[in-house]
């Protein structure tokens, strides 16, 4: 049985539930969460209502993991438009071992 080391704040859970692209002029909405290592709780780090993938890469820290939720506009060949929701576990190779373990062991019970 897996051990859970961090909890997810209710604010993050509610934010992620609402994390769908809804601006007709935006191509991608991004929600970034991090672990507050003092409280061992997943909390909101940043949110971008309109950002490119290149800008997102620049916003992510070089040495700290993050959880990223993004919603983007996908145009299908038949003309339909959908807004998939994607979860990314961002883990740079330069992250501290403690941070790597905290992020890897976090799950919602």
mmCIF file of N, CA, C and O in Angstrom:
data_model
loop_
_atom_site.group_PDB
_atom_site.id
_atom_site.type_symbol
_atom_site.label_atom_id
_atom_site.label_comp_id
_atom_site.label_asym_id
_atom_site.label_seq_id
_atom_site.Cartn_x
_atom_site.Cartn_y
_atom_site.Cartn_z
ATOM 1 N N UNK A 1 0.842 -1.178 0.000
ATOM 2 C CA UNK A 1 0.000 0.000 0.000
ATOM 3 C C UNK A 1 0.883 1.236 0.000
ATOM 4 O O UNK A 1 1.845 1.342 0.736
ATOM 5 N N UNK A 2 0.540 2.217 -0.859
ATOM 6 C CA UNK A 2 1.341 3.423 -1.000
ATOM 7 C C UNK A 2 1.137 4.362 0.184
ATOM 8 O O UNK A 2 0.064 4.424 0.776
ATOM 9 N N UNK A 3 2.173 5.076 0.517
ATOM 10 C CA UNK A 3 2.112 6.055 1.588
ATOM 11 C C UNK A 3 1.866 7.429 0.992
ATOM 12 O O UNK A 3 2.514 7.822 0.024
ATOM 13 N N UNK A 4 0.928 8.173 1.548
ATOM 14 C CA UNK A 4 0.628 9.514 1.076
ATOM 15 C C UNK A 4 1.304 10.505 2.010
ATOM 16 O O UNK A 4 1.051 10.507 3.201
ATOM 17 N N UNK A 5 2.183 11.321 1.453
ATOM 18 C CA UNK A 5 2.938 12.266 2.280
ATOM 19 C C UNK A 5 2.373 13.674 2.250
ATOM 20 O O UNK A 5 2.633 14.451 3.140
ATOM 21 N N UNK A 6 1.622 14.029 1.224
ATOM 22 C CA UNK A 6 1.097 15.388 1.085
ATOM 23 C C UNK A 6 -0.395 15.355 0.800
ATOM 24 O O UNK A 6 -0.888 14.457 0.127
ATOM 25 N N UNK A 7 -1.080 16.367 1.286
ATOM 26 C CA UNK A 7 -2.506 16.492 0.988
ATOM 27 C C UNK A 7 -2.692 17.580 -0.066
ATOM 28 O O UNK A 7 -1.798 18.386 -0.310
ATOM 29 N N UNK A 8 -3.853 17.590 -0.681
ATOM 30 C CA UNK A 8 -4.170 18.588 -1.702
ATOM 31 C C UNK A 8 -5.198 19.534 -1.110
ATOM 32 O O UNK A 8 -6.246 19.098 -0.631
ATOM 33 N N UNK A 9 -4.897 20.826 -1.133
ATOM 34 C CA UNK A 9 -5.814 21.798 -0.544
ATOM 35 C C UNK A 9 -7.138 21.806 -1.310
ATOM 36 O O UNK A 9 -7.182 21.537 -2.509
ATOM 37 N N UNK A 10 -8.227 22.107 -0.603
ATOM 38 C CA UNK A 10 -9.551 22.148 -1.227
ATOM 39 C C UNK A 10 -9.601 23.206 -2.323
ATOM 40 O O UNK A 10 -10.283 23.034 -3.322
ATOM 41 N N UNK A 11 -8.850 24.293 -2.129
ATOM 42 C CA UNK A 11 -8.802 25.341 -3.144
ATOM 43 C C UNK A 11 -8.252 24.832 -4.462
ATOM 44 O O UNK A 11 -8.757 25.172 -5.534
ATOM 45 N N UNK A 12 -7.220 24.007 -4.402
ATOM 46 C CA UNK A 12 -6.633 23.441 -5.618
ATOM 47 C C UNK A 12 -7.631 22.505 -6.293
ATOM 48 O O UNK A 12 -7.820 22.556 -7.512
ATOM 49 N N UNK A 13 -8.297 21.672 -5.520
ATOM 50 C CA UNK A 13 -9.286 20.749 -6.084
ATOM 51 C C UNK A 13 -10.385 21.530 -6.802
ATOM 52 O O UNK A 13 -10.758 21.207 -7.938
ATOM 53 N N UNK A 14 -10.896 22.571 -6.178
ATOM 54 C CA UNK A 14 -11.951 23.387 -6.799
ATOM 55 C C UNK A 14 -11.439 24.116 -8.033
ATOM 56 O O UNK A 14 -12.135 24.187 -9.051
ATOM 57 N N UNK A 15 -10.229 24.663 -7.963
ATOM 58 C CA UNK A 15 -9.647 25.355 -9.115
ATOM 59 C C UNK A 15 -9.503 24.426 -10.307
ATOM 60 O O UNK A 15 -9.816 24.799 -11.439
ATOM 61 N N UNK A 16 -9.027 23.212 -10.065
ATOM 62 C CA UNK A 16 -8.818 22.260 -11.161
ATOM 63 C C UNK A 16 -10.158 21.849 -11.773
ATOM 64 O O UNK A 16 -10.268 21.691 -12.987
ATOM 65 N N UNK A 17 -11.193 21.719 -10.960
ATOM 66 C CA UNK A 17 -12.517 21.388 -11.493
ATOM 67 C C UNK A 17 -13.018 22.467 -12.453
ATOM 68 O O UNK A 17 -13.747 22.171 -13.390
ATOM 69 N N UNK A 18 -12.622 23.713 -12.203
ATOM 70 C CA UNK A 18 -13.039 24.835 -13.054
ATOM 71 C C UNK A 18 -12.034 25.120 -14.164
ATOM 72 O O UNK A 18 -12.205 26.071 -14.919
ATOM 73 N N UNK A 19 -11.022 24.330 -14.291
ATOM 74 C CA UNK A 19 -9.914 24.600 -15.197
ATOM 75 C C UNK A 19 -10.258 24.152 -16.613
ATOM 76 O O UNK A 19 -9.781 23.136 -17.088
ATOM 77 N N UNK A 20 -11.064 24.903 -17.266
ATOM 78 C CA UNK A 20 -11.393 24.660 -18.673
ATOM 79 C C UNK A 20 -11.233 25.975 -19.414
ATOM 80 O O UNK A 20 -11.612 27.031 -18.918
ATOM 81 N N UNK A 21 -10.679 25.900 -20.594
ATOM 82 C CA UNK A 21 -10.514 27.088 -21.416
ATOM 83 C C UNK A 21 -11.895 27.645 -21.726
ATOM 84 O O UNK A 21 -12.774 26.928 -22.191
ATOM 85 N N UNK A 22 -12.111 28.919 -21.446
ATOM 86 C CA UNK A 22 -13.416 29.505 -21.740
ATOM 87 C C UNK A 22 -13.309 30.864 -22.424
ATOM 88 O O UNK A 22 -14.306 31.493 -22.688
ATOM 89 N N UNK A 23 -12.103 31.317 -22.730
ATOM 90 C CA UNK A 23 -11.905 32.566 -23.456
ATOM 91 C C UNK A 23 -11.816 32.234 -24.942
ATOM 92 O O UNK A 23 -10.893 31.527 -25.361
ATOM 93 N N UNK A 24 -12.748 32.727 -25.760
ATOM 94 C CA UNK A 24 -12.740 32.365 -27.180
ATOM 95 C C UNK A 24 -11.498 32.854 -27.923
ATOM 96 O O UNK A 24 -11.189 32.364 -29.001
ATOM 97 N N UNK A 25 -10.777 33.805 -27.363
ATOM 98 C CA UNK A 25 -9.584 34.335 -28.020
ATOM 99 C C UNK A 25 -8.288 33.679 -27.536
ATOM 100 O O UNK A 25 -7.226 33.950 -28.083
ATOM 101 N N UNK A 26 -8.361 32.858 -26.507
ATOM 102 C CA UNK A 26 -7.171 32.216 -25.946
ATOM 103 C C UNK A 26 -6.993 30.824 -26.546
ATOM 104 O O UNK A 26 -7.965 30.173 -26.920
ATOM 105 N N UNK A 27 -5.752 30.396 -26.632
ATOM 106 C CA UNK A 27 -5.476 29.058 -27.147
ATOM 107 C C UNK A 27 -5.186 28.054 -26.046
ATOM 108 O O UNK A 27 -5.342 26.855 -26.237
ATOM 109 N N UNK A 28 -4.731 28.541 -24.869
ATOM 110 C CA UNK A 28 -4.373 27.603 -23.808
ATOM 111 C C UNK A 28 -4.523 28.269 -22.437
ATOM 112 O O UNK A 28 -4.077 29.395 -22.244
ATOM 113 N N UNK A 29 -5.145 27.559 -21.497
ATOM 114 C CA UNK A 29 -5.257 27.987 -20.103
ATOM 115 C C UNK A 29 -4.379 27.048 -19.290
ATOM 116 O O UNK A 29 -4.392 25.839 -19.518
ATOM 117 N N UNK A 30 -3.615 27.608 -18.332
ATOM 118 C CA UNK A 30 -2.687 26.787 -17.551
ATOM 119 C C UNK A 30 -2.858 27.083 -16.066
ATOM 120 O O UNK A 30 -2.941 28.241 -15.652
ATOM 121 N N UNK A 31 -2.893 26.020 -15.260
ATOM 122 C CA UNK A 31 -2.948 26.108 -13.804
ATOM 123 C C UNK A 31 -1.743 25.343 -13.277
ATOM 124 O O UNK A 31 -1.554 24.169 -13.619
ATOM 125 N N UNK A 32 -0.907 25.994 -12.462
ATOM 126 C CA UNK A 32 0.298 25.367 -11.930
ATOM 127 C C UNK A 32 0.172 25.273 -10.413
ATOM 128 O O UNK A 32 -0.151 26.261 -9.749
ATOM 129 N N UNK A 33 0.432 24.080 -9.881
ATOM 130 C CA UNK A 33 0.389 23.859 -8.433
ATOM 131 C C UNK A 33 1.760 23.390 -7.958
ATOM 132 O O UNK A 33 2.535 22.805 -8.718
ATOM 133 N N UNK A 34 2.036 23.675 -6.686
ATOM 134 C CA UNK A 34 3.305 23.262 -6.084
ATOM 135 C C UNK A 34 3.030 22.716 -4.692
ATOM 136 O O UNK A 34 1.931 22.869 -4.158
ATOM 137 N N UNK A 35 4.041 22.101 -4.093
ATOM 138 C CA UNK A 35 3.915 21.621 -2.724
ATOM 139 C C UNK A 35 4.542 22.640 -1.784
ATOM 140 O O UNK A 35 5.695 23.033 -1.968
ATOM 141 N N UNK A 36 3.767 23.072 -0.802
ATOM 142 C CA UNK A 36 4.294 23.898 0.274
ATOM 143 C C UNK A 36 4.988 22.932 1.226
ATOM 144 O O UNK A 36 4.330 22.157 1.920
ATOM 145 N N UNK A 37 6.310 22.950 1.236
ATOM 146 C CA UNK A 37 7.061 21.956 2.012
ATOM 147 C C UNK A 37 6.956 22.170 3.524
ATOM 148 O O UNK A 37 7.268 21.262 4.288
ATOM 149 N N UNK A 38 6.484 23.337 3.956
ATOM 150 C CA UNK A 38 6.292 23.564 5.401
ATOM 151 C C UNK A 38 5.049 22.848 5.908
ATOM 152 O O UNK A 38 5.020 22.360 7.026
ATOM 153 N N UNK A 39 4.011 22.805 5.058
ATOM 154 C CA UNK A 39 2.750 22.184 5.477
ATOM 155 C C UNK A 39 2.469 20.860 4.765
ATOM 156 O O UNK A 39 1.472 20.216 5.054
ATOM 157 N N UNK A 40 3.332 20.497 3.816
ATOM 158 C CA UNK A 40 3.122 19.292 3.001
ATOM 159 C C UNK A 40 1.740 19.286 2.361
ATOM 160 O O UNK A 40 1.017 18.296 2.401
ATOM 161 N N UNK A 41 1.401 20.422 1.754
ATOM 162 C CA UNK A 41 0.114 20.586 1.100
ATOM 163 C C UNK A 41 0.327 21.099 -0.321
ATOM 164 O O UNK A 41 1.158 21.972 -0.554
ATOM 165 N N UNK A 42 -0.435 20.562 -1.264
ATOM 166 C CA UNK A 42 -0.396 21.053 -2.632
ATOM 167 C C UNK A 42 -1.216 22.340 -2.685
ATOM 168 O O UNK A 42 -2.385 22.351 -2.281
ATOM 169 N N UNK A 43 -0.594 23.419 -3.159
ATOM 170 C CA UNK A 43 -1.234 24.731 -3.212
ATOM 171 C C UNK A 43 -1.058 25.335 -4.610
ATOM 172 O O UNK A 43 -0.197 24.913 -5.382
ATOM 173 N N UNK A 44 -1.859 26.338 -4.913
ATOM 174 C CA UNK A 44 -1.763 27.031 -6.194
ATOM 175 C C UNK A 44 -0.452 27.801 -6.269
ATOM 176 O O UNK A 44 -0.047 28.462 -5.324
ATOM 177 N N UNK A 45 0.210 27.705 -7.411
ATOM 178 C CA UNK A 45 1.419 28.483 -7.666
ATOM 179 C C UNK A 45 1.078 29.639 -8.597
ATOM 180 O O UNK A 45 1.228 30.798 -8.237
ATOM 181 N N UNK A 46 0.598 29.329 -9.797
ATOM 182 C CA UNK A 46 0.244 30.362 -10.775
ATOM 183 C C UNK A 46 -0.889 29.863 -11.657
ATOM 184 O O UNK A 46 -1.118 28.668 -11.773
ATOM 185 N N UNK A 47 -1.555 30.831 -12.300
ATOM 186 C CA UNK A 47 -2.578 30.494 -13.290
ATOM 187 C C UNK A 47 -2.459 31.498 -14.424
ATOM 188 O O UNK A 47 -2.278 32.694 -14.194
ATOM 189 N N UNK A 48 -2.557 30.997 -15.649
ATOM 190 C CA UNK A 48 -2.477 31.836 -16.834
ATOM 191 C C UNK A 48 -3.712 31.574 -17.676
ATOM 192 O O UNK A 48 -3.981 30.438 -18.058
ATOM 193 N N UNK A 49 -4.461 32.626 -17.966
ATOM 194 C CA UNK A 49 -5.686 32.479 -18.742
ATOM 195 C C UNK A 49 -5.430 32.451 -20.243
ATOM 196 O O UNK A 49 -6.286 32.037 -21.007
ATOM 197 N N UNK A 50 -4.259 32.913 -20.652
ATOM 198 C CA UNK A 50 -3.890 32.876 -22.062
ATOM 199 C C UNK A 50 -2.370 32.878 -22.136
ATOM 200 O O UNK A 50 -1.731 33.870 -21.792
ATOM 201 N N UNK A 51 -1.802 31.761 -22.561
ATOM 202 C CA UNK A 51 -0.355 31.623 -22.584
ATOM 203 C C UNK A 51 0.016 30.644 -23.696
ATOM 204 O O UNK A 51 -0.750 29.727 -24.005
ATOM 205 N N UNK A 52 1.162 30.853 -24.300
ATOM 206 C CA UNK A 52 1.638 29.910 -25.313
ATOM 207 C C UNK A 52 2.454 28.813 -24.630
ATOM 208 O O UNK A 52 2.897 28.977 -23.486
ATOM 209 N N UNK A 53 2.682 27.723 -25.351
ATOM 210 C CA UNK A 53 3.476 26.644 -24.779
ATOM 211 C C UNK A 53 4.899 27.120 -24.497
ATOM 212 O O UNK A 53 5.496 26.771 -23.480
ATOM 213 N N UNK A 54 5.439 27.936 -25.383
ATOM 214 C CA UNK A 54 6.793 28.464 -25.206
ATOM 215 C C UNK A 54 6.880 29.324 -23.942
ATOM 216 O O UNK A 54 7.852 29.254 -23.197
ATOM 217 N N UNK A 55 5.854 30.149 -23.698
ATOM 218 C CA UNK A 55 5.831 30.976 -22.495
ATOM 219 C C UNK A 55 5.710 30.119 -21.241
ATOM 220 O O UNK A 55 6.329 30.407 -20.217
ATOM 221 N N UNK A 56 4.926 29.048 -21.327
ATOM 222 C CA UNK A 56 4.782 28.129 -20.193
ATOM 223 C C UNK A 56 6.130 27.519 -19.826
ATOM 224 O O UNK A 56 6.486 27.463 -18.650
ATOM 225 N N UNK A 57 6.884 27.091 -20.814
ATOM 226 C CA UNK A 57 8.203 26.497 -20.562
ATOM 227 C C UNK A 57 9.094 27.491 -19.819
ATOM 228 O O UNK A 57 9.815 27.126 -18.889
ATOM 229 N N UNK A 58 9.021 28.752 -20.170
ATOM 230 C CA UNK A 58 9.831 29.782 -19.506
ATOM 231 C C UNK A 58 9.376 30.030 -18.066
ATOM 232 O O UNK A 58 10.176 30.401 -17.217
ATOM 233 N N UNK A 59 8.092 29.827 -17.786
ATOM 234 C CA UNK A 59 7.541 30.083 -16.447
ATOM 235 C C UNK A 59 7.890 28.984 -15.441
ATOM 236 O O UNK A 59 7.922 29.230 -14.245
ATOM 237 N N UNK A 60 8.138 27.782 -15.906
ATOM 238 C CA UNK A 60 8.415 26.669 -14.989
ATOM 239 C C UNK A 60 9.814 26.812 -14.395
ATOM 240 O O UNK A 60 10.767 27.142 -15.101
ATOM 241 N N UNK A 61 9.955 26.548 -13.086
ATOM 242 C CA UNK A 61 11.266 26.694 -12.438
ATOM 243 C C UNK A 61 12.260 25.634 -12.916
ATOM 244 O O UNK A 61 11.871 24.527 -13.293
ATOM 245 N N UNK A 62 13.530 25.985 -12.883
ATOM 246 C CA UNK A 62 14.577 25.078 -13.360
ATOM 247 C C UNK A 62 14.856 23.932 -12.397
ATOM 248 O O UNK A 62 15.308 22.870 -12.823
ATOM 249 N N UNK A 63 14.604 24.138 -11.086
ATOM 250 C CA UNK A 63 15.034 23.157 -10.084
ATOM 251 C C UNK A 63 13.924 22.619 -9.189
ATOM 252 O O UNK A 63 14.215 21.931 -8.222
ATOM 253 N N UNK A 64 12.673 22.942 -9.462
ATOM 254 C CA UNK A 64 11.570 22.508 -8.601
ATOM 255 C C UNK A 64 10.481 21.834 -9.425
ATOM 256 O O UNK A 64 10.097 22.343 -10.468
ATOM 257 N N UNK A 65 9.968 20.707 -8.951
ATOM 258 C CA UNK A 65 8.856 20.047 -9.642
ATOM 259 C C UNK A 65 7.577 20.891 -9.552
ATOM 260 O O UNK A 65 7.448 21.753 -8.678
ATOM 261 N N UNK A 66 6.654 20.615 -10.425
ATOM 262 C CA UNK A 66 5.350 21.274 -10.407
ATOM 263 C C UNK A 66 4.312 20.317 -10.987
ATOM 264 O O UNK A 66 4.634 19.403 -11.741
ATOM 265 N N UNK A 67 3.067 20.548 -10.619
ATOM 266 C CA UNK A 67 1.937 19.893 -11.260
ATOM 267 C C UNK A 67 1.325 20.938 -12.178
ATOM 268 O O UNK A 67 1.065 22.064 -11.763
ATOM 269 N N UNK A 68 1.087 20.579 -13.416
ATOM 270 C CA UNK A 68 0.543 21.512 -14.399
ATOM 271 C C UNK A 68 -0.731 20.924 -14.974
ATOM 272 O O UNK A 68 -0.755 19.769 -15.408
ATOM 273 N N UNK A 69 -1.800 21.710 -14.955
ATOM 274 C CA UNK A 69 -3.056 21.331 -15.599
ATOM 275 C C UNK A 69 -3.271 22.330 -16.715
ATOM 276 O O UNK A 69 -3.199 23.541 -16.486
ATOM 277 N N UNK A 70 -3.499 21.841 -17.922
ATOM 278 C CA UNK A 70 -3.744 22.773 -19.014
ATOM 279 C C UNK A 70 -4.928 22.334 -19.841
ATOM 280 O O UNK A 70 -5.237 21.156 -19.955
ATOM 281 N N UNK A 71 -5.598 23.314 -20.378
ATOM 282 C CA UNK A 71 -6.726 23.106 -21.276
ATOM 283 C C UNK A 71 -6.408 23.900 -22.537
ATOM 284 O O UNK A 71 -6.021 25.072 -22.446
ATOM 285 N N UNK A 72 -6.537 23.271 -23.690
ATOM 286 C CA UNK A 72 -6.174 23.951 -24.926
ATOM 287 C C UNK A 72 -7.243 23.727 -25.993
ATOM 288 O O UNK A 72 -8.043 22.804 -25.918
ATOM 289 N N UNK A 73 -7.223 24.611 -26.979
ATOM 290 C CA UNK A 73 -8.182 24.528 -28.076
ATOM 291 C C UNK A 73 -7.660 23.527 -29.108
ATOM 292 O O UNK A 73 -6.538 23.653 -29.583
ATOM 293 N N UNK A 74 -8.489 22.534 -29.438
ATOM 294 C CA UNK A 74 -8.118 21.551 -30.452
ATOM 295 C C UNK A 74 -9.154 21.603 -31.567
ATOM 296 O O UNK A 74 -10.330 21.357 -31.335
ATOM 297 N N UNK A 75 -8.692 21.934 -32.755
ATOM 298 C CA UNK A 75 -9.585 21.991 -33.912
ATOM 299 C C UNK A 75 -9.470 20.669 -34.673
ATOM 300 O O UNK A 75 -8.398 20.270 -35.084
ATOM 301 N N UNK A 76 -10.609 20.022 -34.882
ATOM 302 C CA UNK A 76 -10.647 18.733 -35.566
ATOM 303 C C UNK A 76 -10.840 18.937 -37.064
ATOM 304 O O UNK A 76 -11.396 19.960 -37.490
ATOM 305 N N UNK A 77 -10.419 17.973 -37.888
ATOM 306 C CA UNK A 77 -10.554 18.100 -39.350
ATOM 307 C C UNK A 77 -11.999 18.303 -39.805
ATOM 308 O O UNK A 77 -12.244 18.929 -40.833
ATOM 309 N N UNK A 78 -12.967 17.798 -39.036
ATOM 310 C CA UNK A 78 -14.371 17.948 -39.429
ATOM 311 C C UNK A 78 -14.981 19.271 -38.965
ATOM 312 O O UNK A 78 -16.178 19.486 -39.101
ATOM 313 N N UNK A 79 -14.141 20.161 -38.383
ATOM 314 C CA UNK A 79 -14.620 21.477 -37.979
ATOM 315 C C UNK A 79 -14.981 21.607 -36.510
ATOM 316 O O UNK A 79 -15.177 22.719 -36.015
ATOM 317 N N UNK A 80 -15.090 20.485 -35.802
ATOM 318 C CA UNK A 80 -15.397 20.557 -34.378
ATOM 319 C C UNK A 80 -14.236 21.161 -33.605
ATOM 320 O O UNK A 80 -13.094 21.055 -34.018
ATOM 321 N N UNK A 81 -14.554 21.770 -32.485
ATOM 322 C CA UNK A 81 -13.534 22.295 -31.581
ATOM 323 C C UNK A 81 -13.748 21.649 -30.221
ATOM 324 O O UNK A 81 -14.870 21.583 -29.730
ATOM 325 N N UNK A 82 -12.670 21.132 -29.632
ATOM 326 C CA UNK A 82 -12.760 20.558 -28.287
ATOM 327 C C UNK A 82 -11.689 21.186 -27.410
ATOM 328 O O UNK A 82 -10.765 21.837 -27.906
ATOM 329 N N UNK A 83 -11.828 20.997 -26.107
ATOM 330 C CA UNK A 83 -10.915 21.585 -25.132
ATOM 331 C C UNK A 83 -10.439 20.511 -24.161
ATOM 332 O O UNK A 83 -10.938 20.412 -23.043
ATOM 333 N N UNK A 84 -9.477 19.671 -24.575
ATOM 334 C CA UNK A 84 -8.975 18.615 -23.692
ATOM 335 C C UNK A 84 -8.342 19.194 -22.429
ATOM 336 O O UNK A 84 -7.813 20.306 -22.435
ATOM 337 N N UNK A 85 -8.400 18.415 -21.370
ATOM 338 C CA UNK A 85 -7.773 18.770 -20.100
ATOM 339 C C UNK A 85 -6.607 17.815 -19.897
ATOM 340 O O UNK A 85 -6.783 16.598 -19.917
ATOM 341 N N UNK A 86 -5.398 18.368 -19.693
ATOM 342 C CA UNK A 86 -4.178 17.570 -19.619
ATOM 343 C C UNK A 86 -3.494 17.815 -18.278
ATOM 344 O O UNK A 86 -3.386 18.965 -17.831
ATOM 345 N N UNK A 87 -3.033 16.747 -17.628
ATOM 346 C CA UNK A 87 -2.273 16.846 -16.385
ATOM 347 C C UNK A 87 -0.822 16.495 -16.684
ATOM 348 O O UNK A 87 -0.544 15.462 -17.295
ATOM 349 N N UNK A 88 0.098 17.369 -16.260
ATOM 350 C CA UNK A 88 1.527 17.148 -16.481
ATOM 351 C C UNK A 88 2.241 17.172 -15.142
ATOM 352 O O UNK A 88 2.061 18.099 -14.352
ATOM 353 N N UNK A 89 3.033 16.159 -14.915
ATOM 354 C CA UNK A 89 3.904 16.121 -13.736
ATOM 355 C C UNK A 89 5.273 16.572 -14.218
ATOM 356 O O UNK A 89 5.971 15.838 -14.907
ATOM 357 N N UNK A 90 5.648 17.807 -13.894
ATOM 358 C CA UNK A 90 6.904 18.395 -14.349
ATOM 359 C C UNK A 90 7.977 18.104 -13.303
ATOM 360 O O UNK A 90 7.857 18.500 -12.148
ATOM 361 N N UNK A 91 9.023 17.380 -13.714
ATOM 362 C CA UNK A 91 10.081 16.993 -12.792
ATOM 363 C C UNK A 91 11.444 17.217 -13.446
ATOM 364 O O UNK A 91 11.950 16.366 -14.176
ATOM 365 N N UNK A 92 12.063 18.380 -13.188
ATOM 366 C CA UNK A 92 13.395 18.605 -13.753
ATOM 367 C C UNK A 92 14.421 17.680 -13.107
ATOM 368 O O UNK A 92 14.313 17.341 -11.923
ATOM 369 N N UNK A 93 15.402 17.276 -13.858
ATOM 370 C CA UNK A 93 16.424 16.362 -13.348
ATOM 371 C C UNK A 93 17.267 17.002 -12.253
ATOM 372 O O UNK A 93 17.920 16.297 -11.487
ATOM 373 N N UNK A 94 17.235 18.325 -12.154
ATOM 374 C CA UNK A 94 18.028 19.033 -11.152
ATOM 375 C C UNK A 94 17.288 19.234 -9.829
ATOM 376 O O UNK A 94 17.826 19.850 -8.911
ATOM 377 N N UNK A 95 16.069 18.718 -9.707
ATOM 378 C CA UNK A 95 15.298 18.880 -8.469
ATOM 379 C C UNK A 95 15.952 18.107 -7.326
ATOM 380 O O UNK A 95 16.540 17.042 -7.527
ATOM 381 N N UNK A 96 15.818 18.640 -6.108
ATOM 382 C CA UNK A 96 16.356 17.970 -4.916
ATOM 383 C C UNK A 96 15.646 16.627 -4.694
ATOM 384 O O UNK A 96 14.445 16.502 -4.966
ATOM 385 N N UNK A 97 16.355 15.642 -4.172
ATOM 386 C CA UNK A 97 15.739 14.329 -3.922
ATOM 387 C C UNK A 97 14.488 14.412 -3.036
ATOM 388 O O UNK A 97 13.501 13.728 -3.286
ATOM 389 N N UNK A 98 14.514 15.264 -1.995
ATOM 390 C CA UNK A 98 13.344 15.383 -1.112
ATOM 391 C C UNK A 98 12.129 15.859 -1.900
ATOM 392 O O UNK A 98 11.032 15.317 -1.761
ATOM 393 N N UNK A 99 12.318 16.863 -2.742
ATOM 394 C CA UNK A 99 11.212 17.369 -3.556
ATOM 395 C C UNK A 99 10.714 16.305 -4.518
ATOM 396 O O UNK A 99 9.508 16.130 -4.703
ATOM 397 N N UNK A 100 11.622 15.581 -5.122
ATOM 398 C CA UNK A 100 11.244 14.526 -6.061
ATOM 399 C C UNK A 100 10.360 13.478 -5.372
ATOM 400 O O UNK A 100 9.364 13.024 -5.919
ATOM 401 N N UNK A 101 10.747 13.095 -4.152
ATOM 402 C CA UNK A 101 9.959 12.087 -3.420
ATOM 403 C C UNK A 101 8.603 12.629 -2.986
ATOM 404 O O UNK A 101 7.597 11.926 -3.072
ATOM 405 N N UNK A 102 8.551 13.888 -2.515
ATOM 406 C CA UNK A 102 7.284 14.475 -2.104
ATOM 407 C C UNK A 102 6.293 14.521 -3.262
ATOM 408 O O UNK A 102 5.133 14.141 -3.134
ATOM 409 N N UNK A 103 6.745 15.011 -4.404
ATOM 410 C CA UNK A 103 5.859 15.131 -5.566
ATOM 411 C C UNK A 103 5.419 13.767 -6.062
ATOM 412 O O UNK A 103 4.261 13.580 -6.424
ATOM 413 N N UNK A 104 6.330 12.799 -6.077
ATOM 414 C CA UNK A 104 5.982 11.466 -6.584
ATOM 415 C C UNK A 104 4.997 10.735 -5.673
ATOM 416 O O UNK A 104 4.233 9.899 -6.134
ATOM 417 N N UNK A 105 5.007 11.055 -4.377
ATOM 418 C CA UNK A 105 4.151 10.317 -3.438
ATOM 419 C C UNK A 105 2.820 10.986 -3.160
ATOM 420 O O UNK A 105 2.011 10.453 -2.413
ATOM 421 N N UNK A 106 2.562 12.121 -3.769
ATOM 422 C CA UNK A 106 1.320 12.846 -3.514
ATOM 423 C C UNK A 106 0.192 12.268 -4.360
ATOM 424 O O UNK A 106 0.327 12.060 -5.545
ATOM 425 N N UNK A 107 -0.912 12.012 -3.705
ATOM 426 C CA UNK A 107 -2.126 11.566 -4.399
ATOM 427 C C UNK A 107 -3.332 11.966 -3.577
ATOM 428 O O UNK A 107 -3.231 12.173 -2.379
ATOM 429 N N UNK A 108 -4.447 12.086 -4.230
ATOM 430 C CA UNK A 108 -5.686 12.423 -3.524
ATOM 431 C C UNK A 108 -6.296 11.134 -2.996
ATOM 432 O O UNK A 108 -6.531 10.198 -3.731
ATOM 433 N N UNK A 109 -6.498 11.078 -1.704
ATOM 434 C CA UNK A 109 -7.059 9.873 -1.089
ATOM 435 C C UNK A 109 -8.544 9.751 -1.377
ATOM 436 O O UNK A 109 -9.224 10.673 -1.650
#
